[in-house]
Structures are given as structure tokens and as C-alpha cells.
Amino acid sequence: MTEAIARIERHANIAVLLINAPPVNALGQAVRAELQATVELLHKDAGLDALVIACEGRTFFAGADIREFDRPPQAPLLPGLINAIEASSKPVIAAIHGTALGGGLEVALGCHLRIAAQSAKMGLPEVKLGLLPGAGGTQRLPRLVGLKKALDMMVSGEPIGAAEAQELGLVDRVVEDQGLIDAAIALARDAVAGRISPRKTRDRALQAPEAGFFAAYRKDNARKFGRLDAPQAIVKVVERSLSASFDDATAFERAQFDILRSSAQSKALRYAFFAERDVKNVPGIDVKTPVVPVENIGIIGAGTMGTGIAVNFLLAGLPVTLLEMNEAALTRGAETIRKIIQRNVESGRTSRTSADQALGLLHPTLAFNDLASADLVIEAAFETLDVKQDIFTRLDAIAKPGAILATNTSYLDVDKIASFTARPEHVLGLHFFSPANVMKLLEVVRGAKTSGPVLATALKLAARIGKIPVVSGVCYGFIGNRMLAARRVALDKSVLEGASPYAIDRVAEEFGFAMGPFRVSDLAGLDLGWSKETSTGATMKERLCEMDRRGQKTKAGYYDYDDKMKPSASPLVEQTIKDLAAARGIPQRAWIDAELLDLLLTPMIAEGRKILAEGIALRASDIDVVWLHGYGWPRWRGGPMYYGEKHPV
Ligand code: T1G
């Protein structure tokens, strides 16, 4: 028997509606029906003078039920329901805790008074789904917090805290988390007694901005809006509210919402939302799977990856023993960690106190045996199998029983690495993406013998450090890098056949990538894995490295870079391509943009299908999450597999 999703408590003449629709009290049809019934009850029951709307569980309504958007709308519809709340002659109070988002905040905006727990957050994140607030939010929020602040909140989708909300006039009172319902009842009594005036938000004045505001707003945000439709629509709807009645403006809002809801961008963004949440569904792993307690971390290697990885754990409050082979490397690594955390403080991402606490948890060491007490050791050393063999053989000898031994390898065979130990069930890959303290993606590479509890522990730990874990099987390059390698082969071949690297980058950036593949190569460095001694000039990468054009680091790679690192096409590179093609007898031809786009996408999508067929990835949407969070795939295009389904290649 499913628990009732609604109950009403009567406190003399005050009714308290408590919705309980886990996990986030989404405003699905059943919840909306309960809200409607309660508003009707308030209207009919002469013994009731006010209503408090609240939710049980972890949050006030976290928005409309996103899953409903792919189905025909079902009555009661949210806009009409909110209008009915607002039209009530008896005060309706919203008691907000957790995250009042989207339609959830719009319900609160339709109430006559709002009270929030001090830890509550509230926002209109519809833009992240390619939508706009479609239940009056574009009209009511500006009337409470001012037009500019409302626009900023809606086009960013970012929530604000209760204190700021109170300052802005979005909420009327802020109370201790524990006392929210009692305080809401007291507020209702104050409203009934006339000690505070309940107001219809729609009746509040909308302050017109200065002349030219909207043109300037569009211009200032053009880069941020990019190709996205929703932010532009939000500005358009808010602009309309200055020259239309409330009802006409909300009708226009709804019309724009309907257009966005059926748009390709919104469908892709909603797909991405659920894809990111689906990654945790791993066959054989569930809430009953035991997990290994992890309270302290060992990291081997204090280079770029090791230090970035360490920062994640330190900021999550986990002590890190950082091992290097020599004092100079260790000192450099510790300094890098300090700098990264300092940058976090300067950007406001981390408080000074948290930064000091994090740095206090770092234990640099040259003694391998200091790793013996770690619950999890992550190896982030040189990317060669013999280095891994040496490290894992030594680790196996000293690590405590039950410790998890992970490798951060980007390509190498995790099963082979596990075979260097007598505990392969405790070995797996934790493939972080550089910069490891920033990128959210974590490929969790499950070896043939990796146990369920060890995998479950990795998934749980990923969430603890704010990563999105995608489980991968063992193959060369796992999911992301294997698809990247397939694309790279196709691109390098086509460049010798006349496809311009600069045109390829342009097409990639027009498609929505922040940076084309050749600019990314220059950024990463063309000399990764290259050595002067063995170089034979057989590929463009080798030729460029031989010319000391190793990428941005030498201010020359595929591109020339000026002092501000502005890239420009290089005639020398173009000539080098022609010379190499001629030397290899490869005829050159002209390429059209459509062919270049096909080149960028088809090989990697084909490789993704193989990865799926081989069971390396659990589902196509996992592959898309890898590309969304590891390689900058434009989110409003869903992901390579999603795109391939929509545009059969
Ligand atoms: N609809 C349906 N399911 C939702 C949902 C929603 N709005 N929000 C979360 N879920 C599911 C999610 O898929 C997951 O399911 C579980 O809840 C826990 O989520 C008319 C049009 C609230 C901050 O955009 O931001 O209102 O995987 O893992 O990390 O104008 O969920 O467990 O089966 O994210 O603690 C606007 C979206 C909708 C908020 C909680 N609202 N949600 O984060 O948990 S559009 C949003 C979130 C709208 C109106 C418009 C987060 C969260 P499962 P989770 P979390």
C-alpha cells in the first residue's frame, strides 16, 4: 500500500497541507489534484481561515514532474492551480524547506505569504531543461524581487538562499529549520488577525527598467545565451509583461513554454538530466550491497593528475597521504595543491576555513609504507605498464587487508594491473579527467574480478566528492578515450586528404563544442607520448613536434599563437600537410562542411555502438554522460549516442 501523498492537519482555524511524494515532491498530476482539492476545501470550510502548504521529506516541491513533459498535459494544470491559490479570499502560506524549484517556487509565488527554513534554497532552473517558468514565474518573480534580479535568476537557473530571498522580498520570514511548520501556522494566524497583510503577487507593481534595458541585457548575455532558445524566450516574455496585462502576459508565457517544451533543445536537455541520474543504476549493485568504509586516501604521484585528484578528497574532508618518489616532486605537488585550493578561495568556491581544514588533511610523504593504513589508494603515476606493475606489486605487499587499490590510468588494461596483486577483487580503475579537481566525470573501470562491494564503494565515493561516475568495462581507452581515438584516426586521415584542420575546428565549434579537436590538441600538447629519439616524421603530429611546434606551450602547434594566445591558421602547417600527403602519395581534395561534420561525429558514434555491443558501457545514455562531462559535448544536443539516434548516420 503506497503511503498517502497528502494529509491535512487542522490547527483550530488553520489547515496545514503536508504533501509527501518522494523523492522530491515533484508536482505530478496526483500532487496537483491534492493541492486543488485542498484549495477547494479551504474555500468551502467556514471553520478554516487560512491554509499552510508544506511538504514532508527532504524538500518543498522541487518542480513540475519533468517526466510528464513527454506526455499530454493532465488536469489540473499548474498555472490554473496557482491562479486558484492566489485568488483565494483566505490567506495561503507557503512553508518552504529544502529546494523550492521551478513549479515548486511558482506555487509559493502564488501564495499570499512565504516563510522559509534558513537552509532552504529557491530558484527557477527551467532554463537548464531548455524551458522557461511556465506557471506564472516570469510574471510573479519580477514583481517580488525586481525585474533585473528575476531575469538573472531565470536565465542562470541558479537558486538563492533563504536569507537573500528575504532581503529581496521573495520570502516574508526565515526561521530555524526545525520550527518551520509552527512558524508557518503563526504567520497564518498573523495574517488572519491582520497583523501582516497577505498580498496577491499579481497585484504588486512591476517596476519598469530604464530605457534600453532589454537591448543591453541581450547584448551583455549574448555569449552566455549562445545557441540556447530558452534564455532568449525568458527575456522576451519578461519584456512582454511591461506592455500586457498580467493574464495576457501569462498566456504569452504559456505559449512560449509550450514551444520550448516540444523543442529539440529541451528534449535533449531533459534527456541529459535523467541520463546523469541513471548512471548509478548498475546491475548487481543496489542499496543492500555492502560498501567498504573509506576514511583516508593514499595517492601515488603528485603530478597534474595526482594533485587534482587529491584536492577532491581534501575538500570533501578526507585525509590524503600523497606519495612521491623525490623531495622536489613532492614539494612541487604540495605547492600545486595549495595553489589550487587558494584559487578556490579567491573564486569564492571554498571558504578560507574550509581551505585551511583541507590543507590540514594533506600528508606528503616519500615513504611508500605510509600508504599501509589507507582505505583506498589511487595510483596516478606514469602511464606505462611496467611502472604500474612495480607500484601494484609493492602496494599489494603493504596495503592493509580490504584496502581498495585503484589506478587512474587513461588507457591501460585494468585486469592486467589487477593481476599484479593477489587481491584483484579489490582493484579497479578510477579514471579522472584533467583538471581532476574541476571535471565532474569519473570513469569507474570495473575489472573482470572487481567485487560488487568495491564497485559500490567507488560509486558512493564518487558522489561524496561531487563526481558523476560512469561504470566502464575494460578495453583500450574505456569509453571516452576509445571514442576519441576513433575520431582522431578519422581526422588525421582526412587532413592528409585535404580536410583543413581549421575548417574542422570551425565546424566543431559551430556544432556547439567550445573548442575544435585541433585546438584541444594544441591545448593538451601535441607531444604527449612523443619522443624525439623515436620520431620518424610519419604523421603530422610527429612532424609538428619535430618542428618544435608542440602546441600552446610552444605558442605554435596546428595554430600559431600570439602573446594573448589568440590562435591563427599557420601557412607553414598547411604546407607541411601538403608535403606529408605528397610524400605518402595521398591525393588532396576539397571538403564541404557537411562532410567535416560527418567526420567529427560518425566514427565516434560508430565506436560508441561497438562499446555498447561489447558491454563496455551499460547503456547508451552512460556514453552520452561521458561525453557531456568529459569532453564538452554541447548539452543541448544530448550526447553522441542520443544525436546518432536522432540523426541516423
Ligand atoms: N521531476 C521528476 N523527477 C525528478 C525531478 C523532477 N522535477 N527532480 C528530481 N527528480 C528525481 C531524479 O530523477 C532522481 O530520480 C531523484 O528525483 C533524486 O534527484 C512548470 C516547467 C531537486 C536539487 O529542474 O535539481 O517545474 O534517479 O538525484 O541530487 O515552470 O533533483 O532517484 O530515480 O537530482 O538531491 C523544475 C530538478 C522542473 C529541479 C535534488 N525543477 N531536480 O537533487 O537528487 S520544470 C527542476 C533537481 C518546472 C515549471 C517548470 C534535483 C534536486 P532517481 P537527484 P539531488
PDB file of N, CA, C and O in Angstrom, residues 103-161:
ATOM      1  N   GLY A 103       8.338  24.857 -10.783  1.00  0.00           N
ATOM      2  CA  GLY A 103       6.932  24.932 -10.417  1.00  0.00           C
ATOM      3  C   GLY A 103       6.730  24.980  -8.918  1.00  0.00           C
ATOM      4  O   GLY A 103       5.739  25.519  -8.426  1.00  0.00           O
ATOM      5  N   GLY A 104       7.662  24.429  -8.169  1.00  0.00           N
ATOM      6  CA  GLY A 104       7.559  24.473  -6.701  1.00  0.00           C
ATOM      7  C   GLY A 104       7.633  25.899  -6.215  1.00  0.00           C
ATOM      8  O   GLY A 104       6.792  26.359  -5.422  1.00  0.00           O
ATOM      9  N   LEU A 105       8.593  26.648  -6.717  1.00  0.00           N
ATOM     10  CA  LEU A 105       8.674  28.055  -6.322  1.00  0.00           C
ATOM     11  C   LEU A 105       7.488  28.823  -6.876  1.00  0.00           C
ATOM     12  O   LEU A 105       6.933  29.711  -6.223  1.00  0.00           O
ATOM     13  N   GLU A 106       7.030  28.442  -8.055  1.00  0.00           N
ATOM     14  CA  GLU A 106       5.880  29.139  -8.642  1.00  0.00           C
ATOM     15  C   GLU A 106       4.630  28.951  -7.785  1.00  0.00           C
ATOM     16  O   GLU A 106       3.824  29.863  -7.654  1.00  0.00           O
ATOM     17  N   VAL A 107       4.492  27.769  -7.163  1.00  0.00           N
ATOM     18  CA  VAL A 107       3.375  27.590  -6.228  1.00  0.00           C
ATOM     19  C   VAL A 107       3.528  28.581  -5.081  1.00  0.00           C
ATOM     20  O   VAL A 107       2.593  29.282  -4.706  1.00  0.00           O
ATOM     21  N   ALA A 108       4.728  28.689  -4.574  1.00  0.00           N
ATOM     22  CA  ALA A 108       4.964  29.608  -3.451  1.00  0.00           C
ATOM     23  C   ALA A 108       4.713  31.058  -3.866  1.00  0.00           C
ATOM     24  O   ALA A 108       4.174  31.857  -3.095  1.00  0.00           O
ATOM     25  N   LEU A 109       5.048  31.382  -5.120  1.00  0.00           N
ATOM     26  CA  LEU A 109       4.837  32.754  -5.601  1.00  0.00           C
ATOM     27  C   LEU A 109       3.347  33.074  -5.699  1.00  0.00           C
ATOM     28  O   LEU A 109       2.924  34.212  -5.579  1.00  0.00           O
ATOM     29  N   GLY A 110       2.532  32.027  -5.913  1.00  0.00           N
ATOM     30  CA  GLY A 110       1.082  32.234  -5.994  1.00  0.00           C
ATOM     31  C   GLY A 110       0.448  32.347  -4.621  1.00  0.00           C
ATOM     32  O   GLY A 110      -0.698  32.780  -4.482  1.00  0.00           O
ATOM     33  N   CYS A 111       1.196  31.940  -3.593  1.00  0.00           N
ATOM     34  CA  CYS A 111       0.672  32.079  -2.219  1.00  0.00           C
ATOM     35  C   CYS A 111       0.745  33.549  -1.806  1.00  0.00           C
ATOM     36  O   CYS A 111       1.390  34.369  -2.457  1.00  0.00           O
ATOM     37  N   HIS A 112       0.060  33.869  -0.689  1.00  0.00           N
ATOM     38  CA  HIS A 112      -0.016  35.276  -0.273  1.00  0.00           C
ATOM     39  C   HIS A 112       1.131  35.676   0.644  1.00  0.00           C
ATOM     40  O   HIS A 112       1.432  36.864   0.797  1.00  0.00           O
ATOM     41  N   LEU A 113       1.721  34.647   1.282  1.00  0.00           N
ATOM     42  CA  LEU A 113       2.894  34.886   2.128  1.00  0.00           C
ATOM     43  C   LEU A 113       3.805  33.677   2.017  1.00  0.00           C
ATOM     44  O   LEU A 113       3.333  32.565   1.749  1.00  0.00           O
ATOM     45  N   ARG A 114       5.100  33.885   2.239  1.00  0.00           N
ATOM     46  CA  ARG A 114       6.062  32.805   2.119  1.00  0.00           C
ATOM     47  C   ARG A 114       6.989  32.825   3.331  1.00  0.00           C
ATOM     48  O   ARG A 114       7.486  33.893   3.686  1.00  0.00           O
ATOM     49  N   ILE A 115       7.197  31.657   3.930  1.00  0.00           N
ATOM     50  CA  ILE A 115       8.122  31.523   5.050  1.00  0.00           C
ATOM     51  C   ILE A 115       9.084  30.392   4.709  1.00  0.00           C
ATOM     52  O   ILE A 115       8.678  29.404   4.100  1.00  0.00           O
ATOM     53  N   ALA A 116      10.361  30.612   5.034  1.00  0.00           N
ATOM     54  CA  ALA A 116      11.365  29.622   4.624  1.00  0.00           C
ATOM     55  C   ALA A 116      12.245  29.209   5.788  1.00  0.00           C
ATOM     56  O   ALA A 116      12.550  30.008   6.671  1.00  0.00           O
ATOM     57  N   ALA A 117      12.627  27.939   5.749  1.00  0.00           N
ATOM     58  CA  ALA A 117      13.641  27.453   6.684  1.00  0.00           C
ATOM     59  C   ALA A 117      14.960  28.082   6.281  1.00  0.00           C
ATOM     60  O   ALA A 117      15.195  28.323   5.091  1.00  0.00           O
ATOM     61  N   GLN A 118      15.824  28.355   7.270  1.00  0.00           N
ATOM     62  CA  GLN A 118      17.034  29.119   6.932  1.00  0.00           C
ATOM     63  C   GLN A 118      17.952  28.377   5.980  1.00  0.00           C
ATOM     64  O   GLN A 118      18.712  28.987   5.247  1.00  0.00           O
ATOM     65  N   SER A 119      17.830  27.054   5.899  1.00  0.00           N
ATOM     66  CA  SER A 119      18.713  26.308   4.986  1.00  0.00           C
ATOM     67  C   SER A 119      18.064  26.117   3.616  1.00  0.00           C
ATOM     68  O   SER A 119      18.645  25.504   2.716  1.00  0.00           O
ATOM     69  N   ALA A 120      16.891  26.682   3.434  1.00  0.00           N
ATOM     70  CA  ALA A 120      16.173  26.458   2.163  1.00  0.00           C
ATOM     71  C   ALA A 120      16.834  27.226   1.031  1.00  0.00           C
ATOM     72  O   ALA A 120      17.502  28.242   1.228  1.00  0.00           O
ATOM     73  N   LYS A 121      16.663  26.669  -0.159  1.00  0.00           N
ATOM     74  CA  LYS A 121      17.100  27.356  -1.383  1.00  0.00           C
ATOM     75  C   LYS A 121      15.901  27.422  -2.321  1.00  0.00           C
ATOM     76  O   LYS A 121      15.015  26.555  -2.272  1.00  0.00           O
ATOM     77  N   MET A 122      15.884  28.433  -3.181  1.00  0.00           N
ATOM     78  CA  MET A 122      14.761  28.532  -4.106  1.00  0.00           C
ATOM     79  C   MET A 122      15.231  29.142  -5.414  1.00  0.00           C
ATOM     80  O   MET A 122      16.110  30.006  -5.433  1.00  0.00           O
ATOM     81  N   GLY A 123      14.653  28.627  -6.515  1.00  0.00           N
ATOM     82  CA  GLY A 123      15.079  29.125  -7.827  1.00  0.00           C
ATOM     83  C   GLY A 123      14.167  28.634  -8.922  1.00  0.00           C
ATOM     84  O   GLY A 123      13.261  27.831  -8.684  1.00  0.00           O
ATOM     85  N   LEU A 124      14.420  29.158 -10.104  1.00  0.00           N
ATOM     86  CA  LEU A 124      13.663  28.751 -11.298  1.00  0.00           C
ATOM     87  C   LEU A 124      14.666  28.197 -12.312  1.00  0.00           C
ATOM     88  O   LEU A 124      15.161  28.928 -13.174  1.00  0.00           O
ATOM     89  N   PRO A 125      15.001  26.902 -12.206  1.00  0.00           N
ATOM     90  CA  PRO A 125      16.062  26.302 -13.041  1.00  0.00           C
ATOM     91  C   PRO A 125      15.567  25.776 -14.381  1.00  0.00           C
ATOM     92  O   PRO A 125      16.287  25.039 -15.054  1.00  0.00           O
ATOM     93  N   GLU A 126      14.340  26.153 -14.763  1.00  0.00           N
ATOM     94  CA  GLU A 126      13.779  25.611 -16.011  1.00  0.00           C
ATOM     95  C   GLU A 126      14.725  25.783 -17.202  1.00  0.00           C
ATOM     96  O   GLU A 126      14.767  24.948 -18.098  1.00  0.00           O
ATOM     97  N   VAL A 127      15.471  26.875 -17.217  1.00  0.00           N
ATOM     98  CA  VAL A 127      16.345  27.148 -18.370  1.00  0.00           C
ATOM     99  C   VAL A 127      17.336  26.010 -18.574  1.00  0.00           C
ATOM    100  O   VAL A 127      17.739  25.714 -19.690  1.00  0.00           O
ATOM    101  N   LYS A 128      17.693  25.297 -17.497  1.00  0.00           N
ATOM    102  CA  LYS A 128      18.642  24.185 -17.624  1.00  0.00           C
ATOM    103  C   LYS A 128      18.020  22.992 -18.330  1.00  0.00           C
ATOM    104  O   LYS A 128      18.713  22.074 -18.748  1.00  0.00           O
ATOM    105  N   LEU A 129      16.706  23.029 -18.442  1.00  0.00           N
ATOM    106  CA  LEU A 129      15.975  21.975 -19.161  1.00  0.00           C
ATOM    107  C   LEU A 129      15.499  22.483 -20.510  1.00  0.00           C
ATOM    108  O   LEU A 129      14.631  21.888 -21.140  1.00  0.00           O
ATOM    109  N   GLY A 130      15.989  23.657 -20.908  1.00  0.00           N
ATOM    110  CA  GLY A 130      15.563  24.241 -22.178  1.00  0.00           C
ATOM    111  C   GLY A 130      14.156  24.782 -22.118  1.00  0.00           C
ATOM    112  O   GLY A 130      13.489  24.932 -23.134  1.00  0.00           O
ATOM    113  N   LEU A 131      13.697  25.089 -20.904  1.00  0.00           N
ATOM    114  CA  LEU A 131      12.330  25.593 -20.709  1.00  0.00           C
ATOM    115  C   LEU A 131      12.362  26.982 -20.090  1.00  0.00           C
ATOM    116  O   LEU A 131      13.423  27.512 -19.806  1.00  0.00           O
ATOM    117  N   LEU A 132      11.168  27.515 -19.851  1.00  0.00           N
ATOM    118  CA  LEU A 132      11.070  28.734 -19.044  1.00  0.00           C
ATOM    119  C   LEU A 132      10.006  28.471 -17.974  1.00  0.00           C
ATOM    120  O   LEU A 132       9.212  27.527 -18.093  1.00  0.00           O
ATOM    121  N   PRO A 133       9.996  29.242 -16.897  1.00  0.00           N
ATOM    122  CA  PRO A 133       8.972  29.018 -15.874  1.00  0.00           C
ATOM    123  C   PRO A 133       7.597  29.180 -16.513  1.00  0.00           C
ATOM    124  O   PRO A 133       7.251  30.274 -16.969  1.00  0.00           O
ATOM    125  N   GLY A 134       6.826  28.106 -16.576  1.00  0.00           N
ATOM    126  CA  GLY A 134       5.580  28.130 -17.365  1.00  0.00           C
ATOM    127  C   GLY A 134       4.324  28.222 -16.523  1.00  0.00           C
ATOM    128  O   GLY A 134       3.225  28.007 -16.996  1.00  0.00           O
ATOM    129  N   ALA A 135       4.481  28.542 -15.229  1.00  0.00           N
ATOM    130  CA  ALA A 135       3.285  28.625 -14.364  1.00  0.00           C
ATOM    131  C   ALA A 135       3.276  29.956 -13.623  1.00  0.00           C
ATOM    132  O   ALA A 135       3.034  30.027 -12.421  1.00  0.00           O
ATOM    133  N   GLY A 136       3.559  30.998 -14.380  1.00  0.00           N
ATOM    134  CA  GLY A 136       3.448  32.344 -13.818  1.00  0.00           C
ATOM    135  C   GLY A 136       4.733  32.906 -13.261  1.00  0.00           C
ATOM    136  O   GLY A 136       4.803  34.064 -12.863  1.00  0.00           O
ATOM    137  N   GLY A 137       5.786  32.077 -13.253  1.00  0.00           N
ATOM    138  CA  GLY A 137       7.028  32.536 -12.632  1.00  0.00           C
ATOM    139  C   GLY A 137       7.634  33.757 -13.292  1.00  0.00           C
ATOM    140  O   GLY A 137       8.149  34.648 -12.623  1.00  0.00           O
ATOM    141  N   THR A 138       7.514  33.847 -14.633  1.00  0.00           N
ATOM    142  CA  THR A 138       8.128  35.002 -15.312  1.00  0.00           C
ATOM    143  C   THR A 138       7.397  36.296 -14.966  1.00  0.00           C
ATOM    144  O   THR A 138       7.926  37.382 -15.179  1.00  0.00           O
ATOM    145  N   GLN A 139       6.162  36.165 -14.462  1.00  0.00           N
ATOM    146  CA  GLN A 139       5.385  37.365 -14.135  1.00  0.00           C
ATOM    147  C   GLN A 139       5.401  37.675 -12.643  1.00  0.00           C
ATOM    148  O   GLN A 139       5.388  38.829 -12.240  1.00  0.00           O
ATOM    149  N   ARG A 140       5.436  36.643 -11.816  1.00  0.00           N
ATOM    150  CA  ARG A 140       5.353  36.900 -10.381  1.00  0.00           C
ATOM    151  C   ARG A 140       6.728  37.204  -9.771  1.00  0.00           C
ATOM    152  O   ARG A 140       6.850  38.077  -8.917  1.00  0.00           O
ATOM    153  N   LEU A 141       7.758  36.477 -10.222  1.00  0.00           N
ATOM    154  CA  LEU A 141       9.068  36.712  -9.605  1.00  0.00           C
ATOM    155  C   LEU A 141       9.529  38.162  -9.769  1.00  0.00           C
ATOM    156  O   LEU A 141       9.937  38.795  -8.794  1.00  0.00           O
ATOM    157  N   PRO A 142       9.415  38.755 -10.966  1.00  0.00           N
ATOM    158  CA  PRO A 142       9.856  40.157 -11.107  1.00  0.00           C
ATOM    159  C   PRO A 142       9.072  41.106 -10.199  1.00  0.00           C
ATOM    160  O   PRO A 142       9.602  42.116  -9.739  1.00  0.00           O
ATOM    161  N   ARG A 143       7.829  40.756  -9.908  1.00  0.00           N
ATOM    162  CA  ARG A 143       7.011  41.636  -9.053  1.00  0.00           C
ATOM    163  C   ARG A 143       7.452  41.580  -7.586  1.00  0.00           C
ATOM    164  O   ARG A 143       7.136  42.446  -6.789  1.00  0.00           O
ATOM    165  N   LEU A 144       8.216  40.531  -7.260  1.00  0.00           N
ATOM    166  CA  LEU A 144       8.663  40.403  -5.863  1.00  0.00           C
ATOM    167  C   LEU A 144      10.108  40.849  -5.688  1.00  0.00           C
ATOM    168  O   LEU A 144      10.450  41.510  -4.708  1.00  0.00           O
ATOM    169  N   VAL A 145      10.975  40.481  -6.656  1.00  0.00           N
ATOM    170  CA  VAL A 145      12.412  40.734  -6.434  1.00  0.00           C
ATOM    171  C   VAL A 145      12.972  41.778  -7.387  1.00  0.00           C
ATOM    172  O   VAL A 145      14.156  42.096  -7.330  1.00  0.00           O
ATOM    173  N   GLY A 146      12.105  42.292  -8.267  1.00  0.00           N
ATOM    174  CA  GLY A 146      12.614  43.268  -9.241  1.00  0.00           C
ATOM    175  C   GLY A 146      12.949  42.573 -10.544  1.00  0.00           C
ATOM    176  O   GLY A 146      13.317  41.380 -10.563  1.00  0.00           O
ATOM    177  N   LEU A 147      12.855  43.300 -11.617  1.00  0.00           N
ATOM    178  CA  LEU A 147      12.947  42.680 -12.940  1.00  0.00           C
ATOM    179  C   LEU A 147      14.344  42.152 -13.240  1.00  0.00           C
ATOM    180  O   LEU A 147      14.518  41.020 -13.716  1.00  0.00           O
ATOM    181  N   LYS A 148      15.377  42.933 -12.909  1.00  0.00           N
ATOM    182  CA  LYS A 148      16.752  42.509 -13.256  1.00  0.00           C
ATOM    183  C   LYS A 148      17.129  41.258 -12.478  1.00  0.00           C
ATOM    184  O   LYS A 148      17.629  40.284 -13.033  1.00  0.00           O
ATOM    185  N   LYS A 149      16.881  41.226 -11.192  1.00  0.00           N
ATOM    186  CA  LYS A 149      17.247  40.070 -10.366  1.00  0.00           C
ATOM    187  C   LYS A 149      16.461  38.851 -10.821  1.00  0.00           C
ATOM    188  O   LYS A 149      17.006  37.749 -10.934  1.00  0.00           O
ATOM    189  N   ALA A 150      15.183  39.057 -11.136  1.00  0.00           N
ATOM    190  CA  ALA A 150      14.355  37.931 -11.589  1.00  0.00           C
ATOM    191  C   ALA A 150      14.904  37.371 -12.892  1.00  0.00           C
ATOM    192  O   ALA A 150      15.042  36.161 -13.058  1.00  0.00           O
ATOM    193  N   LEU A 151      15.266  38.253 -13.810  1.00  0.00           N
ATOM    194  CA  LEU A 151      15.835  37.793 -15.083  1.00  0.00           C
ATOM    195  C   LEU A 151      17.122  37.009 -14.836  1.00  0.00           C
ATOM    196  O   LEU A 151      17.312  35.912 -15.363  1.00  0.00           O
ATOM    197  N   ASP A 152      17.984  37.572 -13.997  1.00  0.00           N
ATOM    198  CA  ASP A 152      19.258  36.880 -13.717  1.00  0.00           C
ATOM    199  C   ASP A 152      18.995  35.490 -13.141  1.00  0.00           C
ATOM    200  O   ASP A 152      19.649  34.520 -13.499  1.00  0.00           O
ATOM    201  N   MET A 153      18.036  35.405 -12.245  1.00  0.00           N
ATOM    202  CA  MET A 153      17.725  34.090 -11.647  1.00  0.00           C
ATOM    203  C   MET A 153      17.183  33.122 -12.689  1.00  0.00           C
ATOM    204  O   MET A 153      17.526  31.944 -12.707  1.00  0.00           O
ATOM    205  N   MET A 154      16.373  33.633 -13.607  1.00  0.00           N
ATOM    206  CA  MET A 154      15.721  32.734 -14.580  1.00  0.00           C
ATOM    207  C   MET A 154      16.672  32.334 -15.703  1.00  0.00           C
ATOM    208  O   MET A 154      16.675  31.193 -16.150  1.00  0.00           O
ATOM    209  N   VAL A 155      17.527  33.250 -16.160  1.00  0.00           N
ATOM    210  CA  VAL A 155      18.408  32.860 -17.282  1.00  0.00           C
ATOM    211  C   VAL A 155      19.601  32.048 -16.785  1.00  0.00           C
ATOM    212  O   VAL A 155      20.216  31.307 -17.541  1.00  0.00           O
ATOM    213  N   SER A 156      19.910  32.164 -15.489  1.00  0.00           N
ATOM    214  CA  SER A 156      21.011  31.326 -14.956  1.00  0.00           C
ATOM    215  C   SER A 156      20.461  30.005 -14.418  1.00  0.00           C
ATOM    216  O   SER A 156      21.131  28.981 -14.414  1.00  0.00           O
ATOM    217  N   GLY A 157      19.248  30.067 -13.887  1.00  0.00           N
ATOM    218  CA  GLY A 157      18.672  28.850 -13.302  1.00  0.00           C
ATOM    219  C   GLY A 157      19.225  28.554 -11.928  1.00  0.00           C
ATOM    220  O   GLY A 157      18.907  27.552 -11.316  1.00  0.00           O
ATOM    221  N   GLU A 158      20.063  29.482 -11.425  1.00  0.00           N
ATOM    222  CA  GLU A 158      20.715  29.230 -10.131  1.00  0.00           C
ATOM    223  C   GLU A 158      19.814  29.629  -8.964  1.00  0.00           C
ATOM    224  O   GLU A 158      19.190  30.692  -9.009  1.00  0.00           O
ATOM    225  N   PRO A 159      19.762  28.817  -7.919  1.00  0.00           N
ATOM    226  CA  PRO A 159      18.933  29.147  -6.761  1.00  0.00           C
ATOM    227  C   PRO A 159      19.589  30.176  -5.856  1.00  0.00           C
ATOM    228  O   PRO A 159      20.776  30.448  -5.982  1.00  0.00           O
ATOM    229  N   ILE A 160      18.768  30.762  -4.976  1.00  0.00           N
ATOM    230  CA  ILE A 160      19.310  31.660  -3.943  1.00  0.00           C
ATOM    231  C   ILE A 160      18.918  31.093  -2.585  1.00  0.00           C
ATOM    232  O   ILE A 160      17.990  30.286  -2.472  1.00  0.00           O
ATOM    233  N   GLY A 161      19.629  31.525  -1.569  1.00  0.00           N
ATOM    234  CA  GLY A 161      19.356  31.029  -0.218  1.00  0.00           C
ATOM    235  C   GLY A 161      18.245  31.832   0.446  1.00  0.00           C
ATOM    236  O   GLY A 161      17.814  32.870  -0.057  1.00  0.00           O
TER     237      GLY A 161
END
